[in-house]
Amino acid sequence: MTGDFALAEDCAQDAFVRAFSDWRKGGIPDNPGAWLTTVAKRRAIDLLRHAGAEDRALRRVAVEEYEPVEPDPDISGDFDDRLRLIFTCCHPALPMDARVALTLRTVAGLTPAQIARAFLVTEPAMEKRLVRARAKIKHAGIPYRVPPPHLMPERRDGVLAVLYLLFTEGYSATGGAVLIRVPLLREAIRLTRLLIELMPDDDEVRALLALMLLHHARTAARTDAVGDIVTLEEQDRSLWDRDAITEALTILRSPVPRAGRYGLQAHIAACHLEASDAARTNFARIVELYDALAVIDASPIVELNRAVAVAMSQGPVVGLALIDELVTSQGMDDYYLLPATRADLLRRMGRRTEAATEYEKALQLAPAEAEKRYLGRRLAETRR
């Protein structure tokens, strides 16, 4: 209605504050969503009355005469507001990193600090990125809608990146007491299924769904009864969701090429889940897949994961040498999994004192309580 993220957020917040007071006295209305929208809209009009001349002339009329967006006749299906919001945030007028960051803030509710950790940048830098993205949407008049089919390809990469990062935040929360946020996992999968309805012939969209399903299939086995981490090699594989695995493998057996970013990651995940136990995992094949992934995504995180696969395939000494190269060249000083991975390989090599030092570094950097507890246990073990 407003075309302005900051104004919309302020008005929505005001509506919730008023609801907190009014609903206690008069009860919850029959249609809470409509009540909140009406109050927020009135607040927007009040604020725009005091805005600058350009806003009064243009934006107040837009609010007062706003009509809900009619479905595009070329787009089938009932696509909800969250998917429309994702496409708005992922407009090609915005830089790719801004598209992803803004969607994670607006749709997933991640804090700037959490998003900054995902991008390996500082929180102030991420704050500036978000401000610029919001301003661009406001001043460019970017519409709130699912685009028609001929415009979807230019938005696809940003939307897929957002959906996967949304899933990743559910898979391994960047902060808080709970490692796994199952509602976020399910929401990311639900939205990806909707996207498949929009783009049924897009192999990478289907590959992303397969990747999510393979990771989500292990949810019940990834933590113990008290919420502590259980590593992949120690997980009870009977707890894995076989229906999700079967669906994912069916997708991967269909004509889904492995050359794409999500297709390659999905096949890597499949290598882990198809093995009857950790010792039978085909790590040599996983290294080959990471080699291909590094060609199209030469990020330090991909290189770190590849180094782990090399360590499991060729031995910890070889893997540690690759990781040491990352330490000196990639600027991953704040990424806790780098010292955590070094610590694990040093522990396997019997270099316990060095491993303890690395576990201490990782413990200081780990964002979530479950990860801190796991690293603390490992640290205690190396000191015995």
Coordinates of C-alpha atoms in Angstrom, one line a residue, residues 258-259 264-265 267-268 271 282-296 302 305-307 309-310 313-314:
R258 CA 24.2 -31.8 -11.7
A259 CA 25.9 -28.7 -13.2
L264 CA 25.4 -30.4 -7.1
Q265 CA 24.7 -29.8 -3.4
H267 CA 23.8 -34.9 -5.0
I268 CA 26.4 -34.3 -2.3
C271 CA 25.8 -39.4 -1.1
N282 CA 31.5 -42.3 -0.9
F283 CA 33.7 -39.4 0.0
A284 CA 35.8 -39.6 -3.2
R285 CA 32.6 -39.0 -5.1
I286 CA 31.7 -36.1 -2.8
V287 CA 35.1 -34.5 -3.5
E288 CA 34.4 -34.7 -7.2
L289 CA 31.1 -33.0 -6.7
Y290 CA 32.7 -30.3 -4.6
D291 CA 35.3 -29.8 -7.3
A292 CA 32.5 -29.1 -9.8
L293 CA 30.7 -26.8 -7.3
A294 CA 33.8 -24.8 -6.6
V295 CA 33.9 -23.9 -10.3
I296 CA 30.6 -22.1 -10.1
V302 CA 32.4 -24.3 -0.3
N305 CA 33.4 -28.2 3.0
R306 CA 35.5 -29.6 0.2
A307 CA 38.5 -29.7 2.5
A309 CA 35.5 -34.2 2.2
V310 CA 39.1 -34.5 1.2
S313 CA 38.6 -39.4 1.6
Q314 CA 42.4 -38.9 1.7

